[in-house]
Amino acid sequence: MGAFLAALCVLVKSSMLVIGTFTSLISVDFASFVNLVCLSSMNETAIQTNRLEVRFGSLVNITETSLLQLAARFYWQRTGIFDPFGRLIDSLNGSYNIVHIVEFRAGEKYVIRIPATGWGDRFTQSARRAFVAQIRTMQYIKKNTTLPIPEIYGYNDGFRNEIGAPFMVMGYVHGVPVNKRWFDESGPGILEERRLRILDSLAETMSQLQNLKFDRIGTLVFDQGGLTIGPCYRWYDGTFGQADYGKVLRVEESGPFSSSQEYLQHCLASREGGEISKDPIVNAGSRALLEMIISCLPPSTNGKSDNESFVLGLQDFNWQNIMTDETGRVTGIVDWDNVQTMPRHFGYACFPFWLAVDWNPVLYHFRLRRSFKENTPEALRYYRQVYYNMMAKYLHNVSDLRLVRKSHIFGSLLTAATNPTTREHIVRKILEEAMGADEQAEDVRKLIRMASGGLSATEEDSILQGFRTLLFVPN
């Protein structure tokens, strides 16, 4: 990978684990498109760039010998075979992790995954807790479902080990990510049939999480008293448009939360600045309208009780993290960074991000202008309906299914709350949809500006009614 792409990988804000291949609380954002270029293999020289050292510090200097020793130890513990002849066959990085792949003589591959916060004073207590929570949750999912998730062979959440950094060692997931197959005409069979198989297999895979339900929003914490819900974690790597953007990295924690409203209001309140527009009136109006939209979100209930309950969901449920075989069958789902319980609107049953990218207008049009392949809005609507139909086959609880149909709207709402760079344009799209097709773009822009100074009671009631109708789901 060239120096430019290596630097680009460091600046993005979308979490990624690469195997063969904003975020906690963040859906698709500006950075997601860059994940695609970060999938290329990086040799040792490329990793040692100045930009990567800013991001990963001493982690880029971990020696091949120490990585092989670490992998050999876990290979021996697991198989009883001592193999000192393993080979480091690949090293890759995303924005928040470095991944090394070791292959042993028998052909088995082990993955060593190291968090970008795992050096110096970046590995705070919050970073350590988030790291352990991810591992324990992956183990919990592996134990309680048949979902194809990487098996954790072991981990260390400190620095006293072979590589001098926190790590997890896990099994290798074979396959190719969906983003490599979705537009690939050269694969076996007809492309459309492969796409439908991907969606069917993905719906069946994600439905494995339907029986896991929780009473609060946060991460799973396991102690002697059993399973409890702990804080939410998310990455912070600066504010768009400010000097610290891309130059800092830390894990922030908040919560846990007992309601969807509390959770979303916190997401919105904790993300100040970073808007694309430099017009404070536009930014204030977008925020005011977003608060109104959040107030209209239906509760996260199971249809049998008025009390909210919550489910597990991926923070980066996108095509680069879904591995498939050549027929389109899902072989594994990777990147479980900051995995947590979520309102059902954003949980396991929601649309994968690439099927909802048109509801993040900034990202969608940015990718189109850069000639990235994307489906048309009409095609995306079609595939969303297909995925909904697939989910209907596998979900036993109709109350979860009722939220699937509008999960692209719910997801865009979460994105707008957590990512100010997308906020104005997502609010504008939701407003256009809520007010009807006859609403002119200029009128929508005026409404956004008016909202900054307060709407009249009549105007506010009319807009709220539109939001309620747009977000309504039947019981």
mmCIF file of C-alpha atoms in Angstrom, residues 20-350:
data_model
loop_
_atom_site.group_PDB
_atom_site.id
_atom_site.type_symbol
_atom_site.label_atom_id
_atom_site.label_comp_id
_atom_site.label_asym_id
_atom_site.label_seq_id
_atom_site.Cartn_x
_atom_site.Cartn_y
_atom_site.Cartn_z
ATOM 1 C CA GLY A 20 -8.895 -12.287 4.958
ATOM 2 C CA THR A 21 -10.357 -9.232 4.341
ATOM 3 C CA PHE A 22 -17.343 6.406 14.897
ATOM 4 C CA THR A 23 -17.887 3.984 15.936
ATOM 5 C CA SER A 24 -19.309 2.840 19.091
ATOM 6 C CA LEU A 25 -22.689 4.385 18.705
ATOM 7 C CA ILE A 26 -21.877 5.514 15.165
ATOM 8 C CA SER A 27 -23.465 4.190 12.014
ATOM 9 C CA VAL A 28 -22.178 4.854 8.503
ATOM 10 C CA ASP A 29 -20.203 8.100 8.300
ATOM 11 C CA PHE A 30 -17.727 9.944 6.097
ATOM 12 C CA ALA A 31 -15.015 7.467 6.861
ATOM 13 C CA SER A 32 -16.804 4.290 5.845
ATOM 14 C CA PHE A 33 -15.778 4.481 2.216
ATOM 15 C CA VAL A 34 -12.129 4.532 3.198
ATOM 16 C CA ASN A 35 -12.513 1.128 4.830
ATOM 17 C CA LEU A 36 -12.426 -0.323 1.329
ATOM 18 C CA VAL A 37 -8.900 0.874 0.596
ATOM 19 C CA CYS A 38 -7.731 -0.237 4.040
ATOM 20 C CA LEU A 39 -8.391 -3.868 3.122
ATOM 21 C CA SER A 40 -5.218 -4.173 1.067
ATOM 22 C CA SER A 41 -2.313 -6.074 2.563
ATOM 23 C CA MET A 42 0.374 -3.910 4.114
ATOM 24 C CA ASN A 43 3.963 -5.084 4.188
ATOM 25 C CA GLU A 44 6.306 -4.264 7.039
ATOM 26 C CA THR A 45 7.762 -1.231 5.282
ATOM 27 C CA ALA A 46 4.343 0.296 4.657
ATOM 28 C CA ILE A 47 3.345 -0.106 8.300
ATOM 29 C CA GLN A 48 6.424 1.830 9.394
ATOM 30 C CA THR A 49 5.233 5.152 8.012
ATOM 31 C CA ASN A 50 5.319 8.281 10.124
ATOM 32 C CA ARG A 51 1.552 8.619 9.912
ATOM 33 C CA LEU A 52 1.004 5.131 11.256
ATOM 34 C CA GLU A 53 3.420 5.761 14.089
ATOM 35 C CA VAL A 54 1.304 8.739 15.141
ATOM 36 C CA ARG A 55 -1.721 6.468 15.236
ATOM 37 C CA PHE A 56 -0.230 3.238 16.521
ATOM 38 C CA GLY A 57 2.941 4.391 18.257
ATOM 39 C CA SER A 58 5.148 1.556 19.498
ATOM 40 C CA LEU A 59 2.722 -1.035 18.138
ATOM 41 C CA VAL A 60 4.233 -0.658 14.668
ATOM 42 C CA ASN A 61 7.596 -1.753 16.074
ATOM 43 C CA ILE A 62 6.455 -5.117 17.398
ATOM 44 C CA THR A 63 8.847 -7.641 15.927
ATOM 45 C CA GLU A 64 7.944 -10.595 13.767
ATOM 46 C CA THR A 65 9.793 -12.891 16.166
ATOM 47 C CA SER A 66 7.660 -11.852 19.132
ATOM 48 C CA LEU A 67 4.450 -12.264 17.129
ATOM 49 C CA LEU A 68 5.468 -15.782 16.102
ATOM 50 C CA GLN A 69 6.346 -16.668 19.694
ATOM 51 C CA LEU A 70 2.959 -15.445 20.874
ATOM 52 C CA ALA A 71 1.063 -17.365 18.200
ATOM 53 C CA ALA A 72 3.124 -20.529 18.822
ATOM 54 C CA ARG A 73 2.283 -20.408 22.540
ATOM 55 C CA PHE A 74 -1.460 -20.360 21.916
ATOM 56 C CA TYR A 75 -1.167 -22.934 19.141
ATOM 57 C CA TRP A 76 0.607 -25.289 21.549
ATOM 58 C CA GLN A 77 -1.911 -24.627 24.338
ATOM 59 C CA ARG A 78 -4.813 -25.345 22.016
ATOM 60 C CA THR A 79 -3.478 -28.284 19.971
ATOM 61 C CA GLY A 80 -0.686 -29.768 22.082
ATOM 62 C CA ILE A 81 1.616 -29.323 19.096
ATOM 63 C CA PHE A 82 4.731 -27.175 19.315
ATOM 64 C CA ASP A 83 5.386 -25.613 15.913
ATOM 65 C CA PRO A 84 8.303 -23.144 15.884
ATOM 66 C CA PHE A 85 8.038 -22.769 12.118
ATOM 67 C CA GLY A 86 4.934 -20.598 11.836
ATOM 68 C CA ARG A 87 5.045 -17.802 9.255
ATOM 69 C CA LEU A 88 3.768 -14.249 9.495
ATOM 70 C CA ILE A 89 1.829 -14.127 6.234
ATOM 71 C CA ASP A 90 0.069 -10.781 6.542
ATOM 72 C CA SER A 91 -0.122 -7.597 8.621
ATOM 73 C CA LEU A 92 -2.915 -5.131 8.152
ATOM 74 C CA ASN A 93 -4.349 -2.089 9.866
ATOM 75 C CA GLY A 94 -7.681 -0.373 10.090
ATOM 76 C CA SER A 95 -8.352 2.778 12.048
ATOM 77 C CA TYR A 96 -8.563 1.160 15.457
ATOM 78 C CA ASN A 97 -6.617 -2.092 15.231
ATOM 79 C CA ILE A 98 -3.539 -3.765 13.802
ATOM 80 C CA VAL A 99 -4.026 -7.359 12.699
ATOM 81 C CA HIS A 100 -1.291 -9.950 12.136
ATOM 82 C CA ILE A 101 -1.976 -13.355 10.570
ATOM 83 C CA VAL A 102 0.289 -16.322 11.351
ATOM 84 C CA GLU A 103 0.106 -19.611 9.459
ATOM 85 C CA PHE A 104 1.426 -22.870 10.892
ATOM 86 C CA ARG A 105 2.783 -25.858 8.978
ATOM 87 C CA ALA A 106 -0.522 -27.716 9.208
ATOM 88 C CA GLY A 107 -2.154 -24.822 7.378
ATOM 89 C CA GLU A 108 -4.080 -23.419 10.341
ATOM 90 C CA LYS A 109 -4.063 -19.632 10.637
ATOM 91 C CA TYR A 110 -4.141 -17.596 13.833
ATOM 92 C CA VAL A 111 -5.061 -13.925 14.001
ATOM 93 C CA ILE A 112 -3.422 -11.551 16.481
ATOM 94 C CA ARG A 113 -5.462 -8.393 16.908
ATOM 95 C CA ILE A 114 -4.040 -5.386 18.758
ATOM 96 C CA PRO A 115 -6.100 -2.268 19.594
ATOM 97 C CA ALA A 116 -4.756 1.113 18.463
ATOM 98 C CA THR A 117 -5.155 2.304 22.053
ATOM 99 C CA GLY A 118 -2.829 -0.448 23.290
ATOM 100 C CA TRP A 119 0.265 1.670 23.885
ATOM 101 C CA GLY A 120 1.456 4.388 26.223
ATOM 102 C CA ASP A 121 -1.123 6.430 28.093
ATOM 103 C CA ARG A 122 -3.803 5.670 25.510
ATOM 104 C CA PHE A 123 -4.589 2.366 27.182
ATOM 105 C CA THR A 124 -6.696 3.939 29.886
ATOM 106 C CA GLN A 125 -8.953 2.036 32.248
ATOM 107 C CA SER A 126 -11.841 2.818 29.883
ATOM 108 C CA ALA A 127 -9.862 1.419 26.933
ATOM 109 C CA ARG A 128 -8.994 -1.702 28.904
ATOM 110 C CA ARG A 129 -12.582 -2.256 30.043
ATOM 111 C CA ALA A 130 -13.877 -1.783 26.494
ATOM 112 C CA PHE A 131 -11.310 -4.265 25.178
ATOM 113 C CA VAL A 132 -12.233 -6.927 27.730
ATOM 114 C CA ALA A 133 -15.980 -6.322 27.284
ATOM 115 C CA GLN A 134 -15.651 -6.944 23.559
ATOM 116 C CA ILE A 135 -13.838 -10.239 24.093
ATOM 117 C CA ARG A 136 -16.221 -11.481 26.766
ATOM 118 C CA THR A 137 -19.234 -10.553 24.639
ATOM 119 C CA MET A 138 -17.814 -12.399 21.632
ATOM 120 C CA GLN A 139 -17.339 -15.454 23.846
ATOM 121 C CA TYR A 140 -20.895 -15.089 25.139
ATOM 122 C CA ILE A 141 -22.300 -14.949 21.616
ATOM 123 C CA LYS A 142 -20.180 -17.943 20.590
ATOM 124 C CA LYS A 143 -21.537 -19.931 23.542
ATOM 125 C CA ASN A 144 -25.198 -18.983 23.169
ATOM 126 C CA THR A 145 -25.679 -18.940 19.380
ATOM 127 C CA THR A 146 -24.377 -20.592 16.238
ATOM 128 C CA LEU A 147 -23.510 -17.230 14.719
ATOM 129 C CA PRO A 148 -20.195 -17.543 12.791
ATOM 130 C CA ILE A 149 -17.990 -15.324 14.926
ATOM 131 C CA PRO A 150 -14.205 -15.651 15.304
ATOM 132 C CA GLU A 151 -13.272 -17.981 18.140
ATOM 133 C CA ILE A 152 -11.171 -16.330 20.823
ATOM 134 C CA TYR A 153 -8.203 -18.538 21.752
ATOM 135 C CA GLY A 154 -6.900 -16.161 24.387
ATOM 136 C CA TYR A 155 -6.131 -12.564 25.261
ATOM 137 C CA ASN A 156 -4.104 -10.303 27.514
ATOM 138 C CA ASP A 157 -5.245 -6.879 28.661
ATOM 139 C CA GLY A 158 -1.831 -5.647 29.775
ATOM 140 C CA PHE A 159 1.735 -5.140 28.609
ATOM 141 C CA ARG A 160 3.598 -8.018 30.273
ATOM 142 C CA ASN A 161 3.582 -10.502 27.418
ATOM 143 C CA GLU A 162 5.594 -11.452 24.347
ATOM 144 C CA ILE A 163 4.635 -8.369 22.310
ATOM 145 C CA GLY A 164 4.412 -5.828 25.130
ATOM 146 C CA ALA A 165 0.846 -4.845 24.250
ATOM 147 C CA PRO A 166 -2.751 -5.945 24.869
ATOM 148 C CA PHE A 167 -3.951 -8.457 22.299
ATOM 149 C CA MET A 168 -6.486 -11.104 21.426
ATOM 150 C CA VAL A 169 -5.611 -14.281 19.537
ATOM 151 C CA MET A 170 -8.430 -15.786 17.527
ATOM 152 C CA GLY A 171 -9.297 -18.080 14.697
ATOM 153 C CA TYR A 172 -9.070 -17.032 11.075
ATOM 154 C CA VAL A 173 -12.314 -16.463 9.193
ATOM 155 C CA HIS A 174 -12.180 -17.705 5.620
ATOM 156 C CA GLY A 175 -14.006 -15.917 2.859
ATOM 157 C CA VAL A 176 -14.234 -12.625 1.022
ATOM 158 C CA PRO A 177 -16.082 -9.552 2.357
ATOM 159 C CA VAL A 178 -19.410 -8.632 0.783
ATOM 160 C CA ASN A 179 -18.039 -5.370 -0.627
ATOM 161 C CA LYS A 180 -15.788 -7.501 -2.878
ATOM 162 C CA ARG A 181 -18.685 -9.622 -4.117
ATOM 163 C CA TRP A 182 -21.681 -7.291 -4.376
ATOM 164 C CA PHE A 183 -20.679 -5.835 -7.764
ATOM 165 C CA ASP A 184 -18.435 -8.683 -8.948
ATOM 166 C CA GLU A 185 -19.720 -10.007 -12.271
ATOM 167 C CA SER A 186 -16.876 -12.524 -12.566
ATOM 168 C CA GLY A 187 -17.958 -14.782 -9.725
ATOM 169 C CA PRO A 188 -19.721 -18.107 -10.236
ATOM 170 C CA GLY A 189 -23.368 -17.984 -11.227
ATOM 171 C CA ILE A 190 -25.567 -14.960 -11.782
ATOM 172 C CA LEU A 191 -24.710 -11.848 -9.762
ATOM 173 C CA GLU A 192 -28.315 -11.191 -8.740
ATOM 174 C CA GLU A 193 -28.690 -14.724 -7.409
ATOM 175 C CA ARG A 194 -25.520 -14.272 -5.377
ATOM 176 C CA ARG A 195 -26.815 -11.005 -3.928
ATOM 177 C CA LEU A 196 -30.053 -12.632 -2.858
ATOM 178 C CA ARG A 197 -28.119 -15.490 -1.282
ATOM 179 C CA ILE A 198 -25.972 -13.009 0.630
ATOM 180 C CA LEU A 199 -29.054 -11.280 2.011
ATOM 181 C CA ASP A 200 -30.799 -14.529 2.887
ATOM 182 C CA SER A 201 -27.721 -15.950 4.592
ATOM 183 C CA LEU A 202 -27.096 -12.699 6.455
ATOM 184 C CA ALA A 203 -30.686 -12.523 7.710
ATOM 185 C CA GLU A 204 -30.474 -16.120 8.914
ATOM 186 C CA THR A 205 -27.132 -15.388 10.587
ATOM 187 C CA MET A 206 -28.238 -12.234 12.408
ATOM 188 C CA SER A 207 -31.487 -13.840 13.548
ATOM 189 C CA GLN A 208 -29.353 -15.995 15.847
ATOM 190 C CA LEU A 209 -29.290 -13.028 18.239
ATOM 191 C CA GLN A 210 -33.068 -12.744 18.569
ATOM 192 C CA ASN A 211 -33.337 -14.657 21.840
ATOM 193 C CA LEU A 212 -30.759 -12.533 23.679
ATOM 194 C CA LYS A 213 -32.587 -9.682 25.409
ATOM 195 C CA PHE A 214 -31.495 -7.198 28.067
ATOM 196 C CA ASP A 215 -33.001 -4.554 30.329
ATOM 197 C CA ARG A 216 -30.506 -1.726 29.730
ATOM 198 C CA ILE A 217 -28.295 -0.227 27.019
ATOM 199 C CA GLY A 218 -24.584 -0.846 27.457
ATOM 200 C CA THR A 219 -21.872 -3.504 27.339
ATOM 201 C CA LEU A 220 -22.081 -6.961 28.851
ATOM 202 C CA VAL A 221 -20.163 -7.285 32.105
ATOM 203 C CA PHE A 222 -19.466 -10.695 33.608
ATOM 204 C CA ASP A 223 -18.503 -11.012 37.261
ATOM 205 C CA GLN A 224 -19.102 -13.363 40.128
ATOM 206 C CA GLY A 225 -22.651 -12.089 40.410
ATOM 207 C CA GLY A 226 -23.417 -13.081 36.829
ATOM 208 C CA LEU A 227 -24.232 -10.927 33.811
ATOM 209 C CA THR A 228 -24.870 -7.215 34.253
ATOM 210 C CA ILE A 229 -24.935 -4.232 31.896
ATOM 211 C CA GLY A 230 -22.019 -1.814 32.090
ATOM 212 C CA PRO A 231 -21.101 1.421 30.296
ATOM 213 C CA CYS A 232 -21.222 2.113 26.568
ATOM 214 C CA TYR A 233 -17.866 2.721 24.889
ATOM 215 C CA ARG A 234 -16.969 4.626 21.755
ATOM 216 C CA TRP A 235 -13.901 5.932 19.998
ATOM 217 C CA TYR A 236 -13.017 9.598 19.985
ATOM 218 C CA ASP A 237 -10.379 10.722 17.514
ATOM 219 C CA GLY A 238 -10.946 14.448 17.330
ATOM 220 C CA THR A 239 -13.573 16.799 15.957
ATOM 221 C CA PHE A 240 -13.980 17.293 12.221
ATOM 222 C CA GLY A 241 -12.597 20.674 11.148
ATOM 223 C CA GLN A 242 -10.542 21.152 14.303
ATOM 224 C CA ALA A 243 -6.801 20.783 14.914
ATOM 225 C CA ASP A 244 -7.126 17.528 16.876
ATOM 226 C CA TYR A 245 -9.008 15.678 14.127
ATOM 227 C CA GLY A 246 -7.243 12.379 13.419
ATOM 228 C CA LYS A 247 -4.422 13.170 15.840
ATOM 229 C CA VAL A 248 -5.921 11.939 19.090
ATOM 230 C CA LEU A 249 -7.499 8.648 20.029
ATOM 231 C CA ARG A 250 -9.229 7.632 23.203
ATOM 232 C CA VAL A 251 -12.089 5.481 24.392
ATOM 233 C CA GLU A 252 -14.986 7.348 25.974
ATOM 234 C CA GLU A 253 -17.503 5.690 28.262
ATOM 235 C CA SER A 254 -21.011 6.645 29.284
ATOM 236 C CA GLY A 255 -24.120 5.084 30.707
ATOM 237 C CA PRO A 256 -25.486 2.488 30.963
ATOM 238 C CA PHE A 257 -28.902 3.774 29.889
ATOM 239 C CA SER A 258 -32.374 2.551 30.765
ATOM 240 C CA SER A 259 -34.331 4.042 27.848
ATOM 241 C CA SER A 260 -33.948 4.752 24.137
ATOM 242 C CA GLN A 261 -34.698 8.428 24.687
ATOM 243 C CA GLU A 262 -32.041 8.788 27.382
ATOM 244 C CA TYR A 263 -29.513 7.030 25.166
ATOM 245 C CA LEU A 264 -30.150 9.118 22.043
ATOM 246 C CA GLN A 265 -30.313 12.393 23.918
ATOM 247 C CA HIS A 266 -26.939 11.588 25.442
ATOM 248 C CA CYS A 267 -25.509 10.723 22.019
ATOM 249 C CA LEU A 268 -26.653 14.082 20.710
ATOM 250 C CA ALA A 269 -25.504 16.107 23.724
ATOM 251 C CA SER A 270 -22.033 14.537 23.773
ATOM 252 C CA ARG A 271 -21.160 15.426 20.179
ATOM 253 C CA GLU A 272 -20.611 19.175 19.902
ATOM 254 C CA GLY A 273 -18.978 20.731 16.849
ATOM 255 C CA GLY A 274 -17.737 19.087 13.679
ATOM 256 C CA GLU A 275 -20.591 20.172 11.407
ATOM 257 C CA ILE A 276 -19.913 20.718 7.715
ATOM 258 C CA SER A 277 -21.847 23.974 7.619
ATOM 259 C CA LYS A 278 -20.178 27.004 9.142
ATOM 260 C CA ASP A 279 -23.557 28.696 9.536
ATOM 261 C CA PRO A 280 -24.492 28.523 13.246
ATOM 262 C CA ILE A 281 -28.164 29.109 12.415
ATOM 263 C CA VAL A 282 -28.264 26.039 10.163
ATOM 264 C CA ASN A 283 -26.445 23.941 12.748
ATOM 265 C CA ALA A 284 -28.716 25.067 15.584
ATOM 266 C CA GLY A 285 -31.816 24.445 13.475
ATOM 267 C CA SER A 286 -30.636 20.966 12.487
ATOM 268 C CA ARG A 287 -30.004 20.113 16.103
ATOM 269 C CA ALA A 288 -33.401 21.427 17.241
ATOM 270 C CA LEU A 289 -35.195 19.406 14.577
ATOM 271 C CA LEU A 290 -33.168 16.311 15.431
ATOM 272 C CA GLU A 291 -34.309 16.607 19.035
ATOM 273 C CA MET A 292 -37.894 16.685 17.776
ATOM 274 C CA ILE A 293 -37.282 13.591 15.627
ATOM 275 C CA ILE A 294 -35.776 11.716 18.572
ATOM 276 C CA SER A 295 -38.844 12.543 20.679
ATOM 277 C CA CYS A 296 -41.012 10.766 18.081
ATOM 278 C CA LEU A 297 -39.025 7.503 18.055
ATOM 279 C CA PRO A 298 -41.268 4.567 19.009
ATOM 280 C CA PRO A 299 -40.195 2.714 22.175
ATOM 281 C CA SER A 300 -37.991 -0.382 22.053
ATOM 282 C CA THR A 301 -40.625 -2.836 23.248
ATOM 283 C CA ASN A 302 -41.242 -6.491 22.481
ATOM 284 C CA GLY A 303 -44.907 -5.919 21.637
ATOM 285 C CA LYS A 304 -46.058 -7.719 24.785
ATOM 286 C CA SER A 305 -45.060 -5.129 27.355
ATOM 287 C CA ASP A 306 -44.821 -1.358 27.559
ATOM 288 C CA ASN A 307 -41.413 -1.707 29.215
ATOM 289 C CA GLU A 308 -38.454 -1.223 26.916
ATOM 290 C CA SER A 309 -35.966 -4.031 26.361
ATOM 291 C CA PHE A 310 -32.820 -4.122 24.261
ATOM 292 C CA VAL A 311 -30.810 -6.416 22.009
ATOM 293 C CA LEU A 312 -27.261 -6.884 20.791
ATOM 294 C CA GLY A 313 -26.147 -5.236 17.591
ATOM 295 C CA LEU A 314 -23.008 -4.537 15.599
ATOM 296 C CA GLN A 315 -21.618 -1.018 15.739
ATOM 297 C CA ASP A 316 -20.271 -1.311 12.183
ATOM 298 C CA PHE A 317 -22.757 -3.609 10.458
ATOM 299 C CA ASN A 318 -21.329 -3.058 7.003
ATOM 300 C CA TRP A 319 -20.220 -5.118 4.044
ATOM 301 C CA GLN A 320 -16.474 -5.073 4.745
ATOM 302 C CA ASN A 321 -17.128 -6.950 7.999
ATOM 303 C CA ILE A 322 -19.320 -9.717 6.544
ATOM 304 C CA MET A 323 -17.306 -12.589 5.078
ATOM 305 C CA THR A 324 -18.803 -14.857 2.420
ATOM 306 C CA ASP A 325 -17.897 -17.845 0.286
ATOM 307 C CA GLU A 326 -17.990 -17.746 -3.511
ATOM 308 C CA THR A 327 -21.708 -18.561 -3.575
ATOM 309 C CA GLY A 328 -22.575 -15.695 -1.216
ATOM 310 C CA ARG A 329 -23.064 -17.792 1.912
ATOM 311 C CA VAL A 330 -21.968 -15.929 5.069
ATOM 312 C CA THR A 331 -18.876 -17.570 6.586
ATOM 313 C CA GLY A 332 -18.262 -15.118 9.399
ATOM 314 C CA ILE A 333 -18.876 -11.685 10.847
ATOM 315 C CA VAL A 334 -15.885 -9.733 12.088
ATOM 316 C CA ASP A 335 -15.232 -6.411 13.853
ATOM 317 C CA TRP A 336 -17.055 -6.516 17.154
ATOM 318 C CA ASP A 337 -15.412 -3.373 18.518
ATOM 319 C CA ASN A 338 -17.500 -1.740 21.252
ATOM 320 C CA VAL A 339 -20.296 -4.259 20.815
ATOM 321 C CA GLN A 340 -23.181 -3.483 23.177
ATOM 322 C CA THR A 341 -26.885 -3.808 23.734
ATOM 323 C CA MET A 342 -28.926 -1.353 21.685
ATOM 324 C CA PRO A 343 -32.524 -0.231 21.182
ATOM 325 C CA ARG A 344 -34.193 -2.717 18.861
ATOM 326 C CA HIS A 345 -34.322 -0.072 16.120
ATOM 327 C CA PHE A 346 -30.522 -0.316 15.695
ATOM 328 C CA GLY A 347 -29.955 -3.893 16.841
ATOM 329 C CA TYR A 348 -29.310 -7.227 15.180
ATOM 330 C CA ALA A 349 -32.396 -7.074 12.900
ATOM 331 C CA CYS A 350 -31.678 -3.708 11.252
#
